[in-house]
Every structure is written in structure tokens, then in C-alpha cells.
XYZ file of C-alpha atoms in Angstrom:
752
model
C 84.683 122.336 100.785
C 86.739 125.476 101.473
C 87.729 125.954 105.146
C 85.542 128.564 106.811
C 88.495 130.680 107.898
C 90.201 130.750 104.492
C 90.403 134.053 102.601
C 87.747 134.628 99.975
C 88.609 133.512 96.439
C 90.229 136.410 94.604
C 88.300 137.965 91.778
C 90.113 138.275 88.430
C 93.317 140.255 88.990
C 92.387 140.927 92.632
C 96.015 140.802 93.707
C 95.383 142.138 97.198
C 93.079 139.199 97.913
C 95.640 136.848 96.395
C 98.362 138.329 98.584
C 96.092 137.874 101.615
C 95.864 134.193 100.695
C 99.653 134.015 100.432
C 100.202 135.752 103.767
C 97.718 133.410 105.419
C 99.670 130.440 104.057
C 102.901 131.851 105.473
C 101.678 133.160 108.847
C 98.433 131.370 109.668
C 96.257 134.417 109.071
C 93.887 135.706 111.734
C 93.770 133.715 114.978
C 93.438 134.228 118.707
C 97.015 134.697 119.866
C 95.910 134.264 123.487
C 94.770 130.708 122.832
C 97.190 128.441 124.767
C 97.699 126.225 121.725
C 99.558 129.068 119.996
C 101.819 130.010 122.899
C 104.577 127.621 121.901
C 104.722 128.296 118.136
C 104.514 132.057 118.690
C 107.226 131.937 121.342
C 109.440 129.820 119.104
C 108.970 132.122 116.124
C 109.444 135.310 118.090
C 112.377 133.918 120.030
C 114.247 132.821 116.936
C 113.537 136.148 115.222
C 114.838 138.024 118.262
C 117.977 135.878 118.237
C 118.699 136.612 114.575
C 117.945 140.306 115.007
C 120.318 140.581 117.958
C 123.143 138.951 116.024
C 122.834 141.132 112.907
C 125.839 143.293 112.024
C 125.202 146.201 109.621
C 126.907 145.614 106.275
C 127.965 142.108 107.284
C 124.579 140.764 108.415
C 125.590 137.565 110.270
C 129.237 136.815 111.092
C 128.593 133.069 111.270
C 127.409 133.124 107.634
C 130.297 134.650 105.643
C 128.889 135.592 102.260
C 131.768 136.118 99.870
C 131.909 133.177 97.479
C 129.434 131.214 99.629
C 126.066 130.948 97.816
C 124.842 128.513 100.463
C 125.323 131.156 103.139
C 123.542 133.686 100.945
C 120.534 131.344 100.893
C 120.854 130.871 104.653
C 120.866 134.632 105.197
C 117.743 135.108 103.095
C 116.163 132.281 105.088
C 116.799 134.098 108.365
C 115.353 137.300 106.932
C 112.265 135.424 105.804
C 111.806 134.085 109.330
C 112.117 137.588 110.800
C 109.641 138.893 108.224
C 107.269 136.083 109.163
C 107.488 137.068 112.835
C 106.832 140.707 111.885
C 103.744 139.693 109.874
C 102.372 137.287 112.510
C 100.080 138.607 115.220
C 101.130 137.722 118.756
C 104.926 137.930 118.329
C 107.124 140.589 119.890
C 108.120 141.712 116.397
C 104.601 142.046 114.984
C 104.151 145.329 113.119
C 107.409 146.784 114.477
C 108.780 149.410 112.047
C 112.310 148.971 113.384
C 112.206 145.282 112.516
C 111.146 146.023 108.951
C 113.912 148.604 108.617
C 116.556 146.062 109.639
C 115.185 143.453 107.246
C 115.137 145.887 104.328
C 118.655 147.087 105.119
C 119.897 143.499 105.054
C 118.004 142.756 101.840
C 119.778 145.707 100.246
C 123.197 144.378 101.280
C 122.445 140.946 99.875
C 121.063 142.371 96.652
C 123.892 144.814 96.023
C 126.749 142.396 96.640
C 125.550 138.803 96.464
C 122.281 138.270 94.587
C 121.303 140.473 91.691
C 120.525 140.088 88.011
C 124.031 141.068 86.918
C 125.830 138.285 88.771
C 126.940 134.962 87.246
C 126.049 131.667 88.913
C 128.950 130.225 90.898
C 129.097 127.025 92.882
C 125.957 124.931 93.282
C 123.221 126.085 90.892
C 120.508 125.123 93.381
C 121.238 128.018 95.738
C 120.897 130.532 92.889
C 117.840 129.089 91.183
C 115.820 127.538 94.020
C 117.201 128.111 97.510
C 117.612 131.895 97.478
C 114.647 132.866 95.242
C 112.342 130.671 97.337
C 113.209 132.665 100.465
C 113.296 136.047 98.708
C 109.946 135.656 96.921
C 108.168 134.775 100.156
C 109.871 137.630 102.001
C 108.659 140.067 99.361
C 105.106 138.753 99.802
C 105.305 139.152 103.579
C 106.664 142.701 103.473
C 104.181 143.855 100.852
C 104.046 147.637 100.498
C 106.870 148.038 103.003
C 109.093 147.536 99.962
C 109.120 150.583 97.722
C 108.647 150.127 94.001
C 112.341 150.412 93.163
C 113.448 147.834 95.697
C 110.673 145.415 94.780
C 111.525 145.688 91.099
C 115.204 145.038 91.808
C 114.572 142.051 94.076
C 112.071 140.490 91.682
C 114.447 141.159 88.809
C 117.033 138.965 90.530
C 114.446 136.206 90.890
C 113.520 136.562 87.220
C 117.188 136.256 86.268
C 117.770 132.973 88.071
C 114.253 131.478 88.225
C 112.234 132.969 85.357
C 109.962 129.922 85.108
C 109.706 126.291 86.162
C 110.703 124.901 82.770
C 114.424 125.360 82.296
C 117.683 125.511 84.239
C 118.717 129.175 83.956
C 122.403 128.330 84.085
C 121.968 125.445 81.654
C 119.071 126.185 79.308
C 119.280 122.790 77.616
C 118.256 121.105 80.881
C 114.501 120.773 81.413
C 113.468 120.799 85.055
C 111.692 117.750 86.436
C 110.399 116.289 89.670
C 110.977 118.287 92.828
C 113.054 120.963 91.095
C 110.184 121.791 88.742
C 107.649 121.880 91.589
C 109.891 124.087 93.730
C 110.395 126.523 90.868
C 106.671 126.661 90.139
C 106.036 127.645 93.763
C 108.749 130.317 93.576
C 107.267 131.795 90.400
C 103.797 131.755 91.993
C 104.916 133.734 95.064
C 106.940 136.040 92.835
C 103.798 136.590 90.761
C 101.848 137.535 93.873
C 104.573 139.887 95.108
C 104.835 141.578 91.707
C 101.148 141.490 90.807
C 102.015 139.654 87.610
C 99.313 137.657 85.877
C 101.929 136.337 83.475
C 104.066 134.885 86.252
C 101.068 133.257 87.904
C 100.168 131.630 84.606
C 103.773 130.419 84.247
C 103.587 128.883 87.735
C 100.359 127.062 86.930
C 101.558 125.895 83.520
C 104.968 124.948 84.847
C 103.522 122.240 87.066
C 101.929 120.662 83.977
C 104.915 121.466 81.699
C 102.685 123.099 79.114
C 105.754 124.403 77.314
C 106.959 120.914 76.401
C 103.607 119.216 76.026
C 103.620 117.658 79.475
C 106.900 115.780 79.030
C 108.095 116.726 82.511
C 104.752 117.398 84.174
C 104.667 116.678 87.903
C 101.091 115.521 87.252
C 102.097 112.655 84.986
C 103.612 109.247 85.667
C 107.234 108.804 84.699
C 108.440 105.857 82.648
C 112.062 106.876 83.149
C 113.919 109.641 84.915
C 112.436 111.782 87.682
C 108.948 111.688 89.148
C 106.260 109.348 90.426
C 105.917 105.930 88.815
C 102.779 103.860 88.468
C 104.005 101.391 91.087
C 104.303 104.173 93.681
C 108.042 104.728 93.330
C 109.532 108.202 93.265
C 112.862 108.811 91.534
C 115.063 111.908 91.427
C 118.444 112.357 89.787
C 117.482 109.622 87.362
C 118.185 106.531 89.473
C 117.719 107.241 93.177
C 114.871 106.333 95.540
C 113.964 109.729 96.948
C 110.329 109.665 98.082
C 111.199 111.050 101.521
C 113.464 113.852 100.321
C 112.902 115.182 96.806
C 109.454 113.567 96.712
C 108.574 115.332 99.945
C 109.857 118.633 98.544
C 107.651 118.120 95.492
C 104.592 117.397 97.624
C 105.175 120.464 99.810
C 105.680 122.734 96.778
C 102.626 121.382 94.955
C 100.450 121.681 98.070
C 101.561 125.275 98.562
C 101.028 126.251 94.916
C 97.603 124.601 94.722
C 96.510 126.301 97.945
C 97.826 129.674 96.788
C 96.094 129.576 93.404
C 92.932 127.805 94.542
C 89.860 129.785 93.517
C 91.873 132.314 91.518
C 91.894 132.818 87.747
C 95.100 130.751 87.754
C 93.680 127.801 89.664
C 95.350 124.505 88.738
C 92.759 122.325 87.016
C 95.006 119.740 85.383
C 93.157 116.390 85.781
C 96.587 114.823 86.246
C 96.605 116.268 89.763
C 95.365 112.819 90.738
C 98.919 111.530 90.281
C 100.123 113.655 93.202
C 96.946 113.170 95.238
C 97.133 109.387 94.846
C 100.806 109.472 95.820
C 99.949 110.428 99.396
C 98.656 106.921 100.091
C 100.443 105.008 97.347
C 103.935 106.472 97.616
C 104.265 108.091 101.047
C 102.009 106.299 103.555
C 103.803 102.905 103.334
C 107.006 104.642 104.438
C 105.528 106.361 107.512
C 105.810 104.515 110.818
C 104.172 106.331 113.735
C 104.943 109.717 112.218
C 108.489 108.855 111.110
C 109.326 109.099 107.399
C 111.696 106.203 106.806
C 115.333 106.805 105.945
C 115.244 104.087 103.282
C 113.743 106.635 100.850
C 115.593 109.738 102.078
C 118.990 109.090 100.488
C 121.715 111.505 101.485
C 119.153 113.635 103.352
C 119.274 111.091 106.197
C 122.708 112.506 107.092
C 121.360 116.026 107.693
C 121.473 116.637 111.413
C 118.509 119.030 111.379
C 116.387 116.795 109.146
C 115.728 113.565 111.016
C 113.054 111.035 110.118
C 110.679 112.725 112.566
C 111.329 116.175 111.087
C 110.680 114.755 107.625
C 107.511 113.171 108.983
C 106.376 116.573 110.235
C 107.001 117.994 106.771
C 104.795 115.301 105.273
C 102.011 115.925 107.796
C 102.071 119.630 107.036
C 102.007 119.042 103.286
C 99.134 116.548 103.502
C 97.038 118.854 105.681
C 97.641 121.765 103.325
C 96.946 119.609 100.279
C 93.645 118.565 101.835
C 92.395 122.168 101.745
C 92.423 122.338 97.942
C 91.581 118.679 97.253
C 88.174 117.251 96.315
C 86.566 114.398 98.185
C 87.339 111.673 98.983
C 90.943 112.861 99.046
C 90.272 115.688 101.483
C 88.777 113.501 104.207
C 91.259 110.706 103.699
C 94.233 113.081 103.937
C 92.920 114.549 107.173
C 92.388 111.047 108.590
C 95.939 110.035 107.715
C 97.410 113.204 109.168
C 95.418 112.744 112.366
C 96.857 109.253 112.747
C 100.428 110.407 112.163
C 100.053 113.294 114.610
C 98.525 111.143 117.340
C 101.089 108.354 116.935
C 104.114 110.608 116.469
C 105.502 110.145 119.950
C 109.172 110.464 118.978
C 108.698 114.171 118.245
C 105.209 115.437 119.084
C 103.891 117.456 116.179
C 102.278 120.294 118.119
C 105.492 120.814 120.097
C 107.341 121.757 116.909
C 104.770 122.980 114.368
C 104.689 126.604 113.259
C 101.541 128.711 113.505
C 99.953 127.736 110.130
C 100.723 124.065 110.760
C 99.315 124.294 114.277
C 96.062 125.818 112.984
C 95.532 123.036 110.478
C 96.529 120.303 112.941
C 94.262 121.573 115.721
C 91.328 121.694 113.324
C 91.859 118.016 112.525
C 92.492 116.909 116.104
C 89.413 118.753 117.374
C 87.148 117.273 114.709
C 85.390 114.497 116.637
C 83.697 113.245 113.465
C 87.089 112.430 111.975
C 88.556 109.000 112.714
C 92.324 108.639 112.582
C 93.166 106.306 109.702
C 95.161 103.267 110.797
C 98.553 102.897 109.186
C 98.655 100.573 106.186
C 99.194 96.886 106.907
C 100.587 94.606 104.234
C 103.507 94.015 101.925
C 104.541 96.755 99.511
C 106.968 96.323 96.635
C 108.271 99.315 94.675
C 110.041 97.645 91.732
C 110.984 100.879 89.975
C 113.068 102.077 92.926
C 114.242 98.767 94.446
C 112.477 99.253 97.775
C 110.306 96.870 99.804
C 108.270 97.580 102.947
C 106.574 94.972 105.127
C 104.095 96.314 107.689
C 102.235 94.755 110.560
C 100.409 96.352 113.509
C 103.149 97.663 115.771
C 106.136 97.207 113.453
C 107.489 97.813 109.971
C 110.521 96.585 108.043
C 112.004 98.495 105.112
C 114.552 96.869 102.797
C 116.878 99.002 100.646
C 118.072 97.263 97.482
C 119.996 98.423 94.415
C 120.709 97.243 90.889
C 121.953 98.316 87.491
C 118.768 100.440 87.407
C 118.780 102.046 90.869
C 121.855 103.455 92.608
C 122.978 102.048 95.930
C 123.788 105.501 97.269
C 124.351 109.127 96.332
C 127.069 111.227 97.926
C 127.222 114.774 96.558
C 127.611 118.305 97.933
C 129.546 116.973 100.914
C 126.673 114.791 102.117
C 126.409 111.070 102.921
C 130.151 110.595 103.186
C 129.836 107.094 104.705
C 126.839 105.804 102.769
C 128.726 102.927 101.136
C 126.302 100.141 102.083
C 122.933 101.850 102.481
C 121.602 100.187 99.308
C 123.137 96.746 99.786
C 120.148 95.138 101.482
C 120.029 97.449 104.499
C 117.033 96.559 106.667
C 115.446 99.205 108.885
C 113.196 97.717 111.562
C 110.696 100.061 113.210
C 108.842 99.079 116.348
C 108.218 100.732 119.672
C 111.762 102.179 119.980
C 110.886 105.223 117.890
C 114.082 107.153 118.570
C 116.325 104.498 117.057
C 117.162 106.200 113.757
C 116.389 109.799 114.640
C 118.554 110.382 117.707
C 122.139 110.561 116.446
C 121.986 107.140 114.798
C 123.778 107.973 111.557
C 126.934 109.593 112.992
C 127.373 106.879 115.632
C 126.400 103.635 113.901
C 129.245 101.547 112.479
C 128.785 102.294 108.745
C 130.498 99.002 107.891
C 127.852 97.083 109.817
C 124.471 98.325 108.662
C 121.699 95.835 109.498
C 120.866 93.352 106.756
C 124.029 93.920 104.730
C 126.781 91.514 103.676
C 130.077 93.400 103.401
C 133.768 93.166 102.697
C 135.448 94.578 105.809
C 137.955 96.756 103.928
C 138.478 100.318 105.137
C 137.024 102.934 102.805
C 137.587 106.591 101.986
C 134.923 109.249 102.378
C 132.618 109.397 99.394
C 132.713 112.461 97.167
C 130.432 113.345 94.240
C 129.450 109.832 93.410
C 126.259 107.896 92.786
C 126.996 104.195 92.462
C 124.925 101.673 90.541
C 126.036 98.060 90.935
C 126.146 95.566 88.058
C 123.465 93.164 89.317
C 120.142 92.903 87.498
C 118.284 91.107 90.300
C 116.716 93.352 92.952
C 113.079 93.486 93.960
C 110.346 91.227 95.240
C 107.029 89.496 94.915
C 103.847 90.203 96.899
C 100.909 87.871 97.524
C 97.452 89.311 98.234
C 99.112 92.488 99.481
C 99.891 90.615 102.685
C 102.996 88.435 102.288
C 106.158 88.959 100.318
C 109.649 87.878 99.397
C 112.445 90.327 98.578
C 115.756 89.381 97.003
C 118.974 90.899 95.747
C 122.027 89.559 94.009
C 124.852 91.423 95.709
C 127.790 92.587 93.597
C 130.367 94.300 95.797
C 131.467 97.837 95.008
C 134.996 97.485 93.628
C 135.596 94.109 95.279
C 135.105 90.449 94.374
C 132.315 89.883 96.917
C 129.195 88.163 95.556
C 126.151 86.958 97.461
C 122.501 86.038 96.976
C 120.141 87.395 99.616
C 116.422 86.827 100.261
C 113.943 88.020 102.879
C 110.685 86.132 103.492
C 108.164 88.477 105.109
C 105.434 86.717 107.107
C 102.749 87.631 109.633
C 104.966 87.949 112.686
C 108.423 87.064 111.424
C 110.959 87.838 108.720
C 113.260 85.026 107.583
C 116.541 86.147 106.009
C 118.645 83.766 103.914
C 122.024 84.285 102.294
C 123.875 81.933 99.968
C 126.744 81.833 97.504
C 128.734 84.280 99.643
C 132.140 84.382 98.021
C 135.087 86.770 98.164
C 138.742 86.520 97.170
C 140.378 89.781 98.271
C 142.031 88.495 101.423
C 139.577 90.063 103.852
C 136.857 88.909 106.228
C 133.270 88.951 104.954
C 130.444 89.669 107.400
C 126.642 89.656 107.369
C 124.939 91.915 109.894
C 121.696 90.717 111.474
C 121.055 93.946 113.360
C 122.951 96.935 114.681
C 120.653 98.538 117.206
C 121.084 101.840 119.007
C 119.670 100.913 122.395
C 120.606 100.946 126.064
C 118.756 97.643 126.526
C 120.772 94.604 127.578
C 120.435 91.608 125.238
C 119.704 88.111 126.465
C 121.499 85.327 124.577
C 119.895 81.910 124.523
C 120.893 78.735 122.704
C 120.502 79.731 119.047
C 118.419 82.797 119.834
C 118.616 86.231 121.400
C 116.187 88.754 122.790
C 116.519 92.528 122.926
C 113.984 94.342 125.131
C 111.987 96.951 123.263
C 112.949 95.443 119.894
C 112.100 91.750 119.795
C 113.686 88.389 119.184
C 116.320 86.893 116.896
C 116.739 83.249 115.967
C 120.051 82.166 114.465
C 122.910 79.695 114.732
C 126.500 80.857 114.910
C 125.903 84.605 115.129
C 128.184 86.785 117.215
C 127.207 89.648 119.497
C 128.834 92.930 120.459
C 127.657 95.438 123.061
C 129.486 98.736 122.731
C 129.242 102.503 123.075
C 130.048 104.430 119.927
C 130.960 108.088 119.464
C 130.848 110.081 116.247
C 130.271 113.545 114.794
C 127.610 114.693 112.360
C 130.287 116.676 110.525
C 132.070 113.399 109.699
C 129.144 112.254 107.557
C 127.844 115.603 106.277
C 129.941 118.641 105.378
C 127.431 120.268 103.023
C 127.403 124.033 102.524
C 123.983 124.466 104.101
C 123.495 121.094 105.824
C 126.837 120.479 107.546
C 126.607 118.738 110.875
C 128.149 119.810 114.152
C 131.717 119.018 115.196
C 130.507 118.153 118.697
C 130.814 114.427 119.449
C 127.668 112.421 120.150
C 127.508 109.014 121.812
C 125.034 106.129 121.747
C 125.065 102.539 123.028
C 124.729 99.736 120.457
C 123.971 96.034 120.293
C 125.192 94.241 117.168
C 124.515 90.701 115.975
C 126.468 89.450 112.971
C 127.868 86.417 111.143
C 131.589 86.132 110.490
C 132.062 84.264 107.192
C 135.827 84.304 107.513
C 138.530 85.386 105.074
C 137.839 84.665 101.410
C 134.740 82.509 101.942
C 133.515 80.273 99.142
C 129.790 79.613 98.849
C 129.120 80.580 102.471
C 125.609 81.204 103.761
C 123.489 82.384 106.657
C 119.988 82.030 108.010
C 118.252 84.070 110.682
C 114.776 85.099 111.777
C 113.627 88.506 113.006
C 110.716 88.456 115.457
C 109.724 92.118 115.876
C 108.170 93.012 119.243
C 108.368 89.373 120.373
C 108.799 88.579 124.056
C 111.665 86.497 125.366
C 109.338 83.551 125.884
C 107.940 83.725 122.379
C 111.454 83.892 120.939
C 112.522 80.822 122.904
C 109.352 79.014 121.833
C 109.873 79.920 118.174
C 113.377 78.514 118.313
C 112.098 75.279 119.811
C 109.029 74.725 117.631
C 110.530 76.048 114.367
C 107.201 76.968 112.752
C 109.064 78.153 109.645
C 111.111 75.571 107.732
C 114.007 76.516 105.500
C 113.605 74.160 102.552
C 116.649 75.316 100.599
C 119.408 77.903 100.880
C 121.718 77.516 97.904
C 122.901 79.805 95.124
C 120.208 78.249 92.904
C 117.229 78.239 95.263
C 116.218 79.863 98.538
C 112.883 78.657 99.893
C 110.873 78.542 103.119
C 107.518 77.098 104.144
C 105.121 77.772 107.016
C 101.460 76.995 107.698
C 100.373 76.575 104.102
C 102.569 79.386 102.789
C 105.485 78.640 100.460
C 107.970 81.229 99.235
C 110.966 80.825 96.961
C 113.624 82.739 95.109
C 114.484 80.585 92.107
C 117.832 81.976 91.017
C 117.743 79.322 88.291
C 115.195 76.953 86.821
C 114.343 74.106 89.188
C 111.788 72.694 91.556
C 111.022 71.878 95.148
C 107.914 70.513 96.821
C 104.786 71.523 94.939
C 106.496 74.017 92.636
C 108.699 73.650 89.576
C 109.724 76.554 87.317
C 111.490 76.595 83.944
C 113.175 80.001 84.399
C 114.480 82.222 87.199
C 111.724 83.977 89.141
C 110.253 84.569 92.590
C 107.214 82.631 93.761
C 104.765 82.828 96.637
C 102.102 80.160 97.034
C 99.374 79.963 99.658
C 97.185 76.923 100.181
C 93.803 77.726 101.742
C 91.176 74.990 101.975
C 90.465 74.088 98.361
C 92.323 77.072 96.918
C 95.807 77.759 95.612
C 96.803 81.416 95.374
C 100.007 82.019 93.422
C 102.093 85.164 92.872
C 105.101 85.381 90.551
C 107.622 88.128 89.719
C 110.907 88.583 87.883
C 113.009 91.206 89.710
C 115.811 90.772 87.161
C 113.552 91.859 84.273
C 115.362 89.352 82.060
C 112.710 86.619 81.658
C 109.947 86.935 79.064
C 107.828 83.909 80.018
C 107.961 81.470 82.905
C 106.056 78.202 83.198
C 105.218 76.942 86.674
C 104.121 73.380 87.257
C 102.197 72.741 90.460
C 102.068 69.451 92.314
C 98.501 69.858 93.507
C 95.419 69.515 91.328
C 93.027 72.320 90.452
C 89.845 72.216 88.352
C 88.990 75.888 87.968
C 90.549 79.319 87.635
C 88.795 81.592 90.125
C 90.815 84.663 89.156
C 93.858 85.459 87.043
C 95.761 88.507 85.842
C 95.629 89.052 82.104
C 99.298 88.045 81.921
C 98.536 84.584 83.325
C 97.186 81.524 81.523
C 96.461 78.171 83.168
C 96.050 74.551 82.150
C 94.072 72.988 84.980
C 94.003 69.345 85.976
C 95.809 66.976 88.297
C 99.080 68.745 87.488
C 98.224 72.398 86.763
C 100.547 74.380 84.538
C 100.642 78.162 84.938
C 102.252 80.319 82.266
C 103.113 83.919 83.146
C 104.159 86.614 80.696
C 106.815 88.517 82.619
C 108.356 90.525 79.791
C 107.792 94.259 80.066
C 106.165 94.049 83.505
C 109.025 95.966 85.186
C 109.323 93.561 88.086
C 105.709 93.688 89.242
C 103.840 90.712 90.716
C 101.417 88.562 88.694
C 98.811 86.431 90.432
C 96.282 83.676 89.901
C 93.838 81.822 92.138
C 92.985 78.197 91.433
C 90.308 76.028 93.022
C 89.454 72.358 93.125
C 85.698 73.011 93.358
C 83.072 74.605 91.169
C 83.012 78.382 91.777
C 79.778 79.538 93.402
C 79.203 76.357 95.397
C 77.813 77.687 98.718
C 79.669 74.978 100.572
C 82.915 76.821 99.927
C 81.775 80.439 99.890
C 82.957 83.037 97.412
């Protein structure tokens, strides 16, 4: 159902109505500016516009953004002009309708066009500024100014856009490159706004068709699942740049651009009706929601964007909320209601950076409508275990806490460091574990410039000193990275670590349970004459840790159980500029300081077949941590370079690095196994994160008479010694499951 305050659907070629829709998207449309809820966003918008206006210098525009040979600063200048134009077009600001403001904006647009962005110029430097960054700001500015731009100026400005972003299909500076993923979606949105500004039916059709990649038969459609390269995958992964997990950066950009384009064209002759829209709609819950903890969009899927000072996990979370609320407006049921329920949850739980304290006017309007709707229940965050095999990411979620594990392999890069960003990201894909609980400011408040980048939680590292990264995306040589999930509730993740340019090798597993995560490491070997360490946690917190005998407790975080771990309490100082020197994302030179508590294992110099074992108890009290250490409810059955296995309360999990057996389970090939015993049932899940095994046979040491349920890749020979055969080949690391029983199905004595 269309919102009651939305503009009417434009009739064919009713460009004024279409522009009204566009202006409403950019400004919020008609609203009561005296309503207290709009005081803050209007003051913020007007205040920033006044600041930029006061600093403008005729002919130079802004001294802090030198333009000559700096395409990033050109984009930044257009961005400031767009903000001023937004303030001018928004009722309730000091700049609203002011002719002098428009005159200054147009004068600045002329300077930029004449000297720095016109159809006669060649692309220099980073193509993105020319083909996406600048035209995105300019097209929207042209829409906002409307008839305040005379025909000659409008034609010239739109001509520059047409030169560098003529459509969503091709790279203007490299015509052989077809656009995909976020870049295609961003360009489609640019062409759509350009079409509105220029009253061009042809451009609007190109925007619509660009999303679906009509030109190339849908090969790079954002509404189709990818089997390789960029886009959304059927398992919920999102990849950009071919081999990087980027749901929370490029994936977010794609979602925002698609939401904006769908909303703009909704009800028009160019409305997007591709049935593949479901791919993007489904991605909200499948791809994004597992990575949102209390309004924070996790850094594990944000790549180099995590090092952008102005783009913290909470800022990214706000971007997702805004996109989901906007997407809801043009989505059919049940998507529309579900999106609004999710957004309501994220807004209400986003205590680290309250949404309404930072939203702009359009975002505030949509958020208030959801928050004031008493018939709408906030959707609880997902609970369970989520494996994303196609991007080597695993998330384990329980009420009150979440754990994200960043893996890498010969398929997925461990890090990307380009355009001066992510200069110290050496180990972010080497098993880094990000634990989210009640301390919501942990990662967002100056974590990345102050954390010891050689001691990221969950990683095993060679302690060599390293140079800043520059234009590199590194994929390690290991095949094994991924996990297995059982009933969507429990899981095991594992990675075979191959050090970047060093001899270090290790085998690492994480067993994710109801209230604990057990981490095992084995086969840790290095021969380069340096100390090898494994980091349990490296927490930015002022809390004072309590060390017990084989356990530790950190207030506000939880408990740790380990033997032989070391602890360091320190205050660390760093600068955002040291980790990000990008043209338009560079951090400040000002030092920032945070207190840290670090727990780690020292494996010594050149260890041979070393290991570790520790347990994370998120949100646990000191007493519960002490009790866990004493009662040991989880048993480590094996921790060798051939088998890592644990058992607790009827649940068995194992990483079989080689064929072998233990307890009730024997396998004839490497794989990962989870087995749960429940009354007269056995529920089994199997996966091959290495993608090297075609078929595995599992022999179980407990009898079963019937197969209650089985995936079509699973066959079973029941009896006193059941044999389960699983076809793993071609399954891309996903989990396969079967449920066996020792009773006749349907017997009321046992239920089901």
C-alpha cells in the first residue's frame, strides 16, 4: 500500500510529478516544520549548510578542498553543494527558498563545470569519482534546483553526466568492463535522477533496464544470484571486487541505490517490475539482518570501509535502516511489513548512536511513522547460527550477544587495501572474531586506529613488523575455510591458516553453542625465528579484568576460560590517518586514545605443532565463569592437526582434517560434523569447507531404524551401525543434514 503522504503516481511523461517524487525523496516533502521531532534534523541541515556557505570563496569555492588534479575533492565539493541545495529546498531551514543561496550554488556549479567536470575532460585518477561520486551529487543537485537552472546550464551539467555515466552498463573509461554489483546499482540511480532532471524518458528507461542488465541479457543484473564475481549469492553472501566479503559496504550501497531507484520510479511508466527484485528484497533478512547487532552493522563484512572515520558500524547501521524503510515503501507484502518491523527493532535497540539523533528529514519522517505505529511489533533480531560459505563468514547469535568470524581462503581474500584505505588490515581475515554484547561502543569509538593490529581477537599471527599495505588484495593458499550448521542453531567454523609470506601454519576451529564458544587451535608451526601468538580477545574497555585460576572475567563483556593465557592492560594511542589516507575518506591526524585488555597465548619462537584451547562466555557473570571452569560442561575430546572435537550435553562437533573416528562418529574423508542426540533421535549435519571432497561416508556408533528426514544429497543404511553417505561435490561448502530415529515415525509416544 502506498504511504498516504507520498506524491501521486505520475501519469505518462508527467515529469513535474516525477520530479516532485524525487524532491520528496531528497528533502522529505511536505511536513510540519514546527513539530519538535524535526527540530534536530532541520537544525543540523541548516547549520551545516550555513557553515559551507560561510566558507565559500568565489572562484576557489572551498580552500580546504583544493581542486586541481584532485577528483576526490571535486566530488566532495559537489557533495557540499548538494547539501546546500537540499537545505534550500527543505521547508523549515534558514536557507529555504533564499535566492541568494541559489545564486551562490549556481556560481559554484559553474566553476566546477568550467574547470573540473565537463564533457571535454579526460578521466584522471580514480575512475569512481568521475563516473559515480561526482555525477551522483550533481544529478541530485540538478533535481533539487529544478527551474532555477536555465536551459543552457542544465544541458551542460547533464552533458557532463552523460559523458562519464551514460548508463549503468559499462565503465565509461573502460568500455570493455561491464558494471556489476553496487557500481551498477549506483549508476542506475544516477541515470534515474539525471532522467528526472532532464525530462528524459530514454534515460529513465536506461535506469530501469540497467538494474536488470537488459543490454547483456541479465548477465550482471542486480536482481539475479551470482555464481561467481560480484553480487548476492544464494547462500546470502555478497561479494564485490570478485573475492571480497562486502555486504556492509558495497552491498549496503547497492541496497540504498536500489531502494532509491525503486521508490523514484514506483508508479511511473518506468516502474521496475523485474520479478527478480525478490533477490534484493530477500537479501534484507538473508544477507543483512544476521550482521546487525542492536543497530550496528558488523565490521566483518565492511572490509576497508571499517577504517573510515566517518563511517563507523553505527553509521553503516543507520544507512541500512534508512534503506530498509525506503525499500518498504515500494515493496509488496509481506516484505513491507517485515521490513518495517526489522527497522523498528534496529532503531529501538540502537543505543550506541540513537537513530533519530542523527537521521535527516526524510529518514526521520519514515522512522517516526514506524515508531508511532502501535500495530507494528518490533521484530526480534535473528537467533541461530549462520554460515556464508561463498564469502567465508560465520555469525553465531544468541539473545544479548553475537559472534562474527572472518575467514579467508584461496576463494575469498583476507583483506583489501586500496585507495589509501585499510593500511593495517593484515590479519582481519585470519580468523578475526568480533564479539558483540552490551558494550556497544567497542568497535565504533576509535577502535580501529587504537587497537594493536598485530593482536586482533581470534587470530594466530607471526609477530614480525609489517609495512603499510598499498593496493593489494590478498588471497591465501588454503582451501579450508567455512563451517557447518545444525538445525540453524549450533555450528562449527574452521580455517586452515597459511601465513601471508611466512612459514606459519595452523588449524583453527570454533564450536558455537548455546551460551559458549569453544576455540581450538592445533598444528601451530613456524620456522622464521619469531614468536607466534594466538589472541583470545583484545577489548577496548575501561573495565578492570579479574583473573582467576584458569579463567578470567571482564565486566560488561563476559568470561574466559583458558590455561596458560597471558593478560595485558594498557592504554593505546593512534591516529585515523595512520590507517586511512584515502582521497575522500582520510582520517584525522589528531591522536585518539582508548584503554585495552588483551588475553593471548605465547607459543614461543618457532613452535612445532603447538596448540591452544579457550572458551568465550559472552555476558557471563564472574560466578558463572568460575562455575564453568570448575564443572567443565564442555569436554575437548581431541585437539590435533587431524581432529578437533568437543562434546556437551548430547551435542558432538568435530573438524575432521583427515579421515578418522572418535566416539560415535567415524568418517572416511575430511569434513565437518555436528551431531545432536535427542531422546530417540540423531540429527546429523555435515559440510566440506575445503570443497575438495566429492562423497563422504559417516559411520555412526548408535543404532537407528528409520530416516525421519534427509536432504536429497544424503542416503542412509539404517541398522545397529547406521551408515550415512553424503554427496558433497558441487555443494559449495553448504551443510547437509539428516535425522534418524530408533522408533516408528508417527508413534504418538514420541511425538512428531
